[in-house]
Amino acid sequence: MSVAPELISPKSPRVSAARRLAKRNFRGKERLFLAEGPQAVREAAGHGQTLVELFATVDAAERYADIVGEARAAGARVHLAAEDVIADISTTVTPQGLVGVCRFLDVPFEEILAARPRLVAVLSNVRDPGNAGTVLRCADAAGADAVILTDASVDLYNPKSVRASVGSHFHLPVAVGVPVEQAVRGLKGVGVRILAADGAGEDDLDAELDKGTMGTPTAWIFGNEAWGLPEETRALADAVVRVPIHGRAESLNLATAAAVCLYASARAQRASSTR
């Protein structure tokens, strides 16, 4: 016997409250954000008490019964909703039938420093939410210990950023709203070497690897894709490093360059630890 959805009107107070979270001011006020799709919702359900509510179409609830079960076990309220209700909450063109409401995840910068991180990504003036989410995903994949978004960067909880991270929002500590000068000062204070990634950098990533200088705790500063890093930010770094272009490409985009740099550091650190 088929189950009828309980939420059939986009005007429902529960639906309206969730829909408002697409806007930054409401997210900040409620300290809640949206996670869409099975991967993000699964990660949210497995992250303590992060998942507050889950909206699911009847078909999605059947298809992803294990995720719905995890959500209920985590204490989240589960609502079966009509497809047009999910479409009204969703910020995607083709909703996947699951939308979670989650508590904010960011941690104090001091907590990151106290953990003595070995690999950190610092996003300075990164305004594109897709880039921010993808760099977060790259940092997670490379085994970074933390990500820091400066006060001039995009909102961590922008729906495009959450989608681009493909669940990595729930995997590693992220500090937000930290001035870049404070981030650098704090990281240097716990023995972290600061590298600024810039296409016009004086140092070459290959040369840094050859010199054996990248096995120590390292933070990479990544800037705005269009503008790069301003001189005052470059001056904060111990070295300004470019990714070498061996072919004919004009440059690498931000997320690709970040992946190359973070994996280079991760490999150097693993090699250093086995010596």
CSV table of C-alpha atoms in Angstrom, one decimal:
chain,number,residue,atom,x,y,z
A,1,MET,CA,0.0,0.0,0.0
A,2,SER,CA,1.4,3.4,-1.0
A,3,VAL,CA,2.0,6.0,1.6
A,4,ALA,CA,0.5,9.5,1.1
A,5,PRO,CA,2.8,12.5,1.8
A,6,GLU,CA,2.0,14.5,4.9
A,7,LEU,CA,3.2,17.8,3.5
A,8,ILE,CA,1.3,18.7,0.3
A,9,SER,CA,1.4,22.5,0.3
A,10,PRO,CA,4.4,24.8,-0.2
A,11,LYS,CA,2.6,27.2,2.1
A,12,SER,CA,3.1,24.9,5.1
A,13,PRO,CA,4.9,26.7,8.0
A,14,ARG,CA,7.5,23.9,8.1
A,15,VAL,CA,8.1,24.2,4.3
A,16,SER,CA,8.3,28.0,4.5
A,17,ALA,CA,10.8,27.8,7.3
A,18,ALA,CA,13.1,25.5,5.3
A,19,ARG,CA,12.7,27.5,2.1
A,20,ARG,CA,14.0,30.6,3.9
A,21,LEU,CA,17.3,28.9,4.6
A,22,ALA,CA,18.2,29.5,0.9
A,23,LYS,CA,19.0,33.1,2.0
A,24,ARG,CA,22.1,33.9,4.0
A,25,ASN,CA,20.5,36.2,6.5
A,26,PHE,CA,18.0,33.6,7.5
A,27,ARG,CA,20.7,30.9,7.7
A,28,GLY,CA,22.8,33.2,10.0
A,29,LYS,CA,19.8,34.0,12.2
A,30,GLU,CA,18.7,30.4,12.7
A,31,ARG,CA,22.2,28.9,12.4
A,32,LEU,CA,20.8,26.3,10.1
A,33,PHE,CA,21.5,25.4,6.5
A,34,LEU,CA,20.2,23.0,3.7
A,35,ALA,CA,21.9,19.8,2.6
A,36,GLU,CA,20.4,18.3,-0.6
A,37,GLY,CA,20.7,14.8,-2.1
A,38,PRO,CA,21.4,11.4,-0.7
A,39,GLN,CA,25.2,11.8,-0.2
A,40,ALA,CA,25.0,15.1,1.8
A,41,VAL,CA,22.0,13.9,3.9
A,42,ARG,CA,23.7,10.6,4.7
A,43,GLU,CA,26.8,12.4,5.9
A,44,ALA,CA,24.7,14.8,7.9
A,45,ALA,CA,22.8,11.9,9.6
A,46,GLY,CA,26.0,10.4,10.6
A,47,HIS,CA,27.4,13.6,12.1
A,48,GLY,CA,26.1,13.6,15.6
A,49,GLN,CA,23.1,15.8,16.1
A,50,THR,CA,23.7,17.9,13.0
A,51,LEU,CA,20.6,16.8,11.1
A,52,VAL,CA,17.5,18.5,12.5
A,53,GLU,CA,14.9,17.7,9.9
A,54,LEU,CA,14.6,15.7,6.7
A,55,PHE,CA,12.1,16.3,3.9
A,56,ALA,CA,11.7,13.4,1.5
A,57,THR,CA,9.4,12.5,-1.3
A,58,VAL,CA,7.6,9.1,-0.9
A,59,ASP,CA,9.7,7.7,-3.8
A,60,ALA,CA,13.0,8.9,-2.3
A,61,ALA,CA,12.0,7.7,1.1
A,62,GLU,CA,11.6,4.2,-0.3
A,63,ARG,CA,14.7,4.4,-2.5
A,64,TYR,CA,16.9,5.6,0.3
A,65,ALA,CA,15.2,3.8,3.2
A,66,ASP,CA,18.6,3.3,4.8
A,67,ILE,CA,19.3,7.0,4.9
A,68,VAL,CA,15.8,7.8,6.2
A,69,GLY,CA,16.4,5.2,8.9
A,70,GLU,CA,19.7,6.8,9.8
A,71,ALA,CA,18.1,10.2,10.0
A,72,ARG,CA,15.4,9.0,12.4
A,73,ALA,CA,18.0,7.2,14.5
A,74,ALA,CA,20.0,10.5,14.7
A,75,GLY,CA,16.9,12.2,16.1
A,76,ALA,CA,15.9,14.1,13.0
A,77,ARG,CA,12.2,14.8,12.3
A,78,VAL,CA,11.3,13.1,9.0
A,79,HIS,CA,8.6,14.6,6.8
A,80,LEU,CA,7.2,12.9,3.7
A,81,ALA,CA,6.4,15.6,1.2
A,82,ALA,CA,4.9,16.0,-2.2
A,83,GLU,CA,7.3,16.4,-5.1
A,84,ASP,CA,6.3,20.0,-5.7
A,85,VAL,CA,7.0,20.8,-2.0
A,86,ILE,CA,10.5,19.3,-2.3
A,87,ALA,CA,11.0,21.4,-5.5
A,88,ASP,CA,9.9,24.5,-3.6
A,89,ILE,CA,12.5,23.9,-0.8
A,90,SER,CA,15.3,22.8,-3.2
A,91,THR,CA,17.8,25.1,-4.7
A,92,THR,CA,18.6,22.7,-7.6
A,93,VAL,CA,17.0,22.4,-11.0
A,94,THR,CA,16.4,18.7,-10.6
A,95,PRO,CA,15.9,17.8,-6.9
A,96,GLN,CA,16.8,14.3,-5.8
A,97,GLY,CA,14.0,14.0,-3.4
A,98,LEU,CA,15.9,14.5,-0.1
A,99,VAL,CA,16.5,17.9,1.6
A,100,GLY,CA,18.0,18.0,5.1
A,101,VAL,CA,18.0,20.9,7.5
A,102,CYS,CA,21.3,21.0,9.4
A,103,ARG,CA,22.9,22.8,12.3
A,104,PHE,CA,25.9,25.0,11.5
A,105,LEU,CA,29.2,23.1,11.6
A,106,ASP,CA,32.0,25.7,11.9
A,107,VAL,CA,34.4,25.7,14.8
A,108,PRO,CA,36.4,28.4,16.5
A,109,PHE,CA,39.7,29.2,14.9
A,110,GLU,CA,41.4,28.5,18.3
A,111,GLU,CA,40.1,25.0,18.3
A,112,ILE,CA,41.9,24.3,15.0
A,113,LEU,CA,45.1,25.8,16.4
A,114,ALA,CA,44.9,23.7,19.5
A,115,ALA,CA,44.8,20.5,17.4
A,116,ARG,CA,48.2,21.4,16.0
A,117,PRO,CA,47.3,20.9,12.3
A,118,ARG,CA,49.8,19.7,9.7
A,119,LEU,CA,47.9,20.6,6.6
A,120,VAL,CA,45.4,23.5,6.2
A,121,ALA,CA,43.7,25.3,3.4
A,122,VAL,CA,43.0,29.0,3.8
A,123,LEU,CA,40.5,30.5,1.4
A,124,SER,CA,41.2,34.3,1.2
A,125,ASN,CA,38.6,36.4,-0.7
A,126,VAL,CA,37.2,33.3,-2.4
A,127,ARG,CA,33.8,34.6,-3.5
A,128,ASP,CA,32.5,31.8,-5.8
A,129,PRO,CA,30.6,29.2,-3.7
A,130,GLY,CA,31.3,26.4,-6.1
A,131,ASN,CA,35.0,27.0,-5.9
A,132,ALA,CA,34.8,27.1,-2.1
A,133,GLY,CA,32.9,23.9,-1.9
A,134,THR,CA,35.3,22.2,-4.3
A,135,VAL,CA,38.4,23.3,-2.5
A,136,LEU,CA,36.8,22.0,0.7
A,137,ARG,CA,36.3,18.6,-1.1
A,138,CYS,CA,39.9,18.6,-2.3
A,139,ALA,CA,41.2,19.4,1.2
A,140,ASP,CA,39.1,16.5,2.6
A,141,ALA,CA,40.4,14.1,-0.1
A,142,ALA,CA,44.0,15.1,0.5
A,143,GLY,CA,43.7,14.5,4.2
A,144,ALA,CA,43.9,18.1,5.3
A,145,ASP,CA,43.3,18.8,9.0
A,146,ALA,CA,41.2,21.9,8.6
A,147,VAL,CA,39.9,24.6,6.3
A,148,ILE,CA,39.8,28.3,7.1
A,149,LEU,CA,37.5,30.8,5.3
A,150,THR,CA,38.6,34.4,5.8
A,151,ASP,CA,36.2,37.2,6.6
A,152,ALA,CA,36.1,38.3,3.0
A,153,SER,CA,35.2,34.9,1.6
A,154,VAL,CA,31.9,33.3,0.6
A,155,ASP,CA,29.4,31.9,3.0
A,156,LEU,CA,30.3,28.3,3.9
A,157,TYR,CA,26.7,27.4,3.9
A,158,ASN,CA,25.7,28.7,0.5
A,159,PRO,CA,23.7,25.9,-1.2
A,160,LYS,CA,26.1,25.9,-4.1
A,161,SER,CA,29.1,25.5,-1.7
A,162,VAL,CA,27.4,22.7,0.2
A,163,ARG,CA,26.6,20.8,-3.1
A,164,ALA,CA,30.1,21.3,-4.4
A,165,SER,CA,31.6,19.8,-1.3
A,166,VAL,CA,29.6,16.6,-1.8
A,167,GLY,CA,29.5,15.9,1.9
A,168,SER,CA,32.9,17.1,2.9
A,169,HIS,CA,31.3,19.9,4.9
A,170,PHE,CA,30.7,17.1,7.5
A,171,HIS,CA,34.2,15.7,7.5
A,172,LEU,CA,36.8,18.2,8.7
A,173,PRO,CA,36.8,21.3,10.9
A,174,VAL,CA,36.2,24.6,9.2
A,175,ALA,CA,36.6,28.1,10.8
A,176,VAL,CA,34.9,31.0,9.2
A,177,GLY,CA,35.2,34.8,9.3
A,178,VAL,CA,38.9,34.8,10.3
A,179,PRO,CA,40.9,37.8,9.0
A,180,VAL,CA,43.8,36.5,6.9
A,181,GLU,CA,46.3,38.3,9.0
A,182,GLN,CA,45.0,36.6,12.1
A,183,ALA,CA,44.9,33.2,10.4
A,184,VAL,CA,48.5,33.5,9.3
A,185,ARG,CA,49.7,34.8,12.8
A,186,GLY,CA,47.9,32.0,14.6
A,187,LEU,CA,49.1,29.2,12.3
A,188,LYS,CA,52.7,30.5,12.4
A,189,GLY,CA,52.4,30.5,16.2
A,190,VAL,CA,51.8,26.7,16.2
A,191,GLY,CA,54.7,26.0,13.8
A,192,VAL,CA,52.9,25.9,10.5
A,193,ARG,CA,54.7,27.2,7.4
A,194,ILE,CA,52.6,29.5,5.2
A,195,LEU,CA,52.6,29.0,1.4
A,196,ALA,CA,50.7,31.4,-0.9
A,197,ALA,CA,49.5,29.8,-4.1
A,198,ASP,CA,49.9,32.3,-7.0
A,199,GLY,CA,50.4,31.9,-10.7
A,200,ALA,CA,53.0,34.6,-10.6
A,201,GLY,CA,54.9,33.1,-7.6
A,202,GLU,CA,58.6,33.4,-7.3
A,203,ASP,CA,59.0,29.7,-6.3
A,204,ASP,CA,58.0,26.7,-8.3
A,205,LEU,CA,56.1,23.8,-6.7
A,206,ASP,CA,58.4,21.3,-8.3
A,207,ALA,CA,61.4,23.1,-6.9
A,208,GLU,CA,59.8,23.2,-3.4
A,209,LEU,CA,59.3,19.4,-3.6
A,210,ASP,CA,62.9,18.9,-4.8
A,211,LYS,CA,64.3,21.0,-1.9
A,212,GLY,CA,62.5,18.8,0.6
A,213,THR,CA,60.9,21.8,2.3
A,214,MET,CA,57.3,20.6,2.1
A,215,GLY,CA,57.3,17.8,4.7
A,216,THR,CA,56.7,20.2,7.6
A,217,PRO,CA,53.3,21.4,8.8
A,218,THR,CA,51.9,23.7,6.0
A,219,ALA,CA,49.0,26.0,5.3
A,220,TRP,CA,48.2,27.0,1.7
A,221,ILE,CA,46.5,30.3,1.1
A,222,PHE,CA,44.3,30.3,-2.0
A,223,GLY,CA,42.9,33.5,-3.4
A,224,ASN,CA,40.2,34.7,-5.6
A,225,GLU,CA,40.3,33.0,-9.0
A,226,ALA,CA,39.9,36.2,-11.0
A,227,TRP,CA,42.1,38.5,-8.9
A,228,GLY,CA,44.6,36.2,-7.3
A,229,LEU,CA,46.3,37.3,-4.0
A,230,PRO,CA,46.9,40.9,-3.2
A,231,GLU,CA,50.5,41.9,-2.5
A,232,GLU,CA,49.8,42.4,1.2
A,233,THR,CA,48.6,38.8,1.5
A,234,ARG,CA,51.5,37.5,-0.5
A,235,ALA,CA,53.8,39.3,1.9
A,236,LEU,CA,52.4,37.4,4.8
A,237,ALA,CA,53.6,34.0,3.4
A,238,ASP,CA,56.9,32.3,3.9
A,239,ALA,CA,56.9,31.6,0.2
A,240,VAL,CA,54.8,32.4,-2.8
A,241,VAL,CA,54.5,29.3,-5.0
A,242,ARG,CA,53.3,28.7,-8.5
A,243,VAL,CA,52.1,25.5,-10.0
A,244,PRO,CA,54.3,24.9,-13.1
A,245,ILE,CA,52.5,24.8,-16.4
A,246,HIS,CA,54.4,22.3,-18.5
A,247,GLY,CA,52.0,22.3,-21.4
A,248,ARG,CA,50.3,25.1,-23.3
A,249,ALA,CA,47.4,25.8,-20.9
A,250,GLU,CA,47.1,29.5,-19.9
A,251,SER,CA,46.5,28.6,-16.2
A,252,LEU,CA,44.7,26.3,-13.8
A,253,ASN,CA,41.4,27.1,-12.2
A,254,LEU,CA,41.4,27.6,-8.4
A,255,ALA,CA,40.1,24.1,-7.4
A,256,THR,CA,42.5,22.3,-9.7
A,257,ALA,CA,45.5,24.3,-8.4
A,258,ALA,CA,44.4,23.7,-4.8
A,259,ALA,CA,44.2,20.0,-5.4
A,260,VAL,CA,47.7,19.9,-6.9
A,261,CYS,CA,49.1,21.9,-4.0
A,262,LEU,CA,47.4,20.0,-1.2
A,263,TYR,CA,48.2,16.6,-2.6
A,264,ALA,CA,51.9,17.7,-3.1
A,265,SER,CA,52.0,18.7,0.6
A,266,ALA,CA,50.2,15.5,1.7
A,267,ARG,CA,52.7,13.3,-0.2
A,268,ALA,CA,55.7,15.2,1.1
A,269,GLN,CA,54.4,14.9,4.7
A,270,ARG,CA,53.8,11.2,4.4
A,271,ALA,CA,57.3,10.7,3.0
A,272,SER,CA,58.8,12.8,5.8
A,273,SER,CA,57.0,10.8,8.5
A,274,THR,CA,58.3,7.5,7.2
A,275,ARG,CA,62.0,8.5,7.2
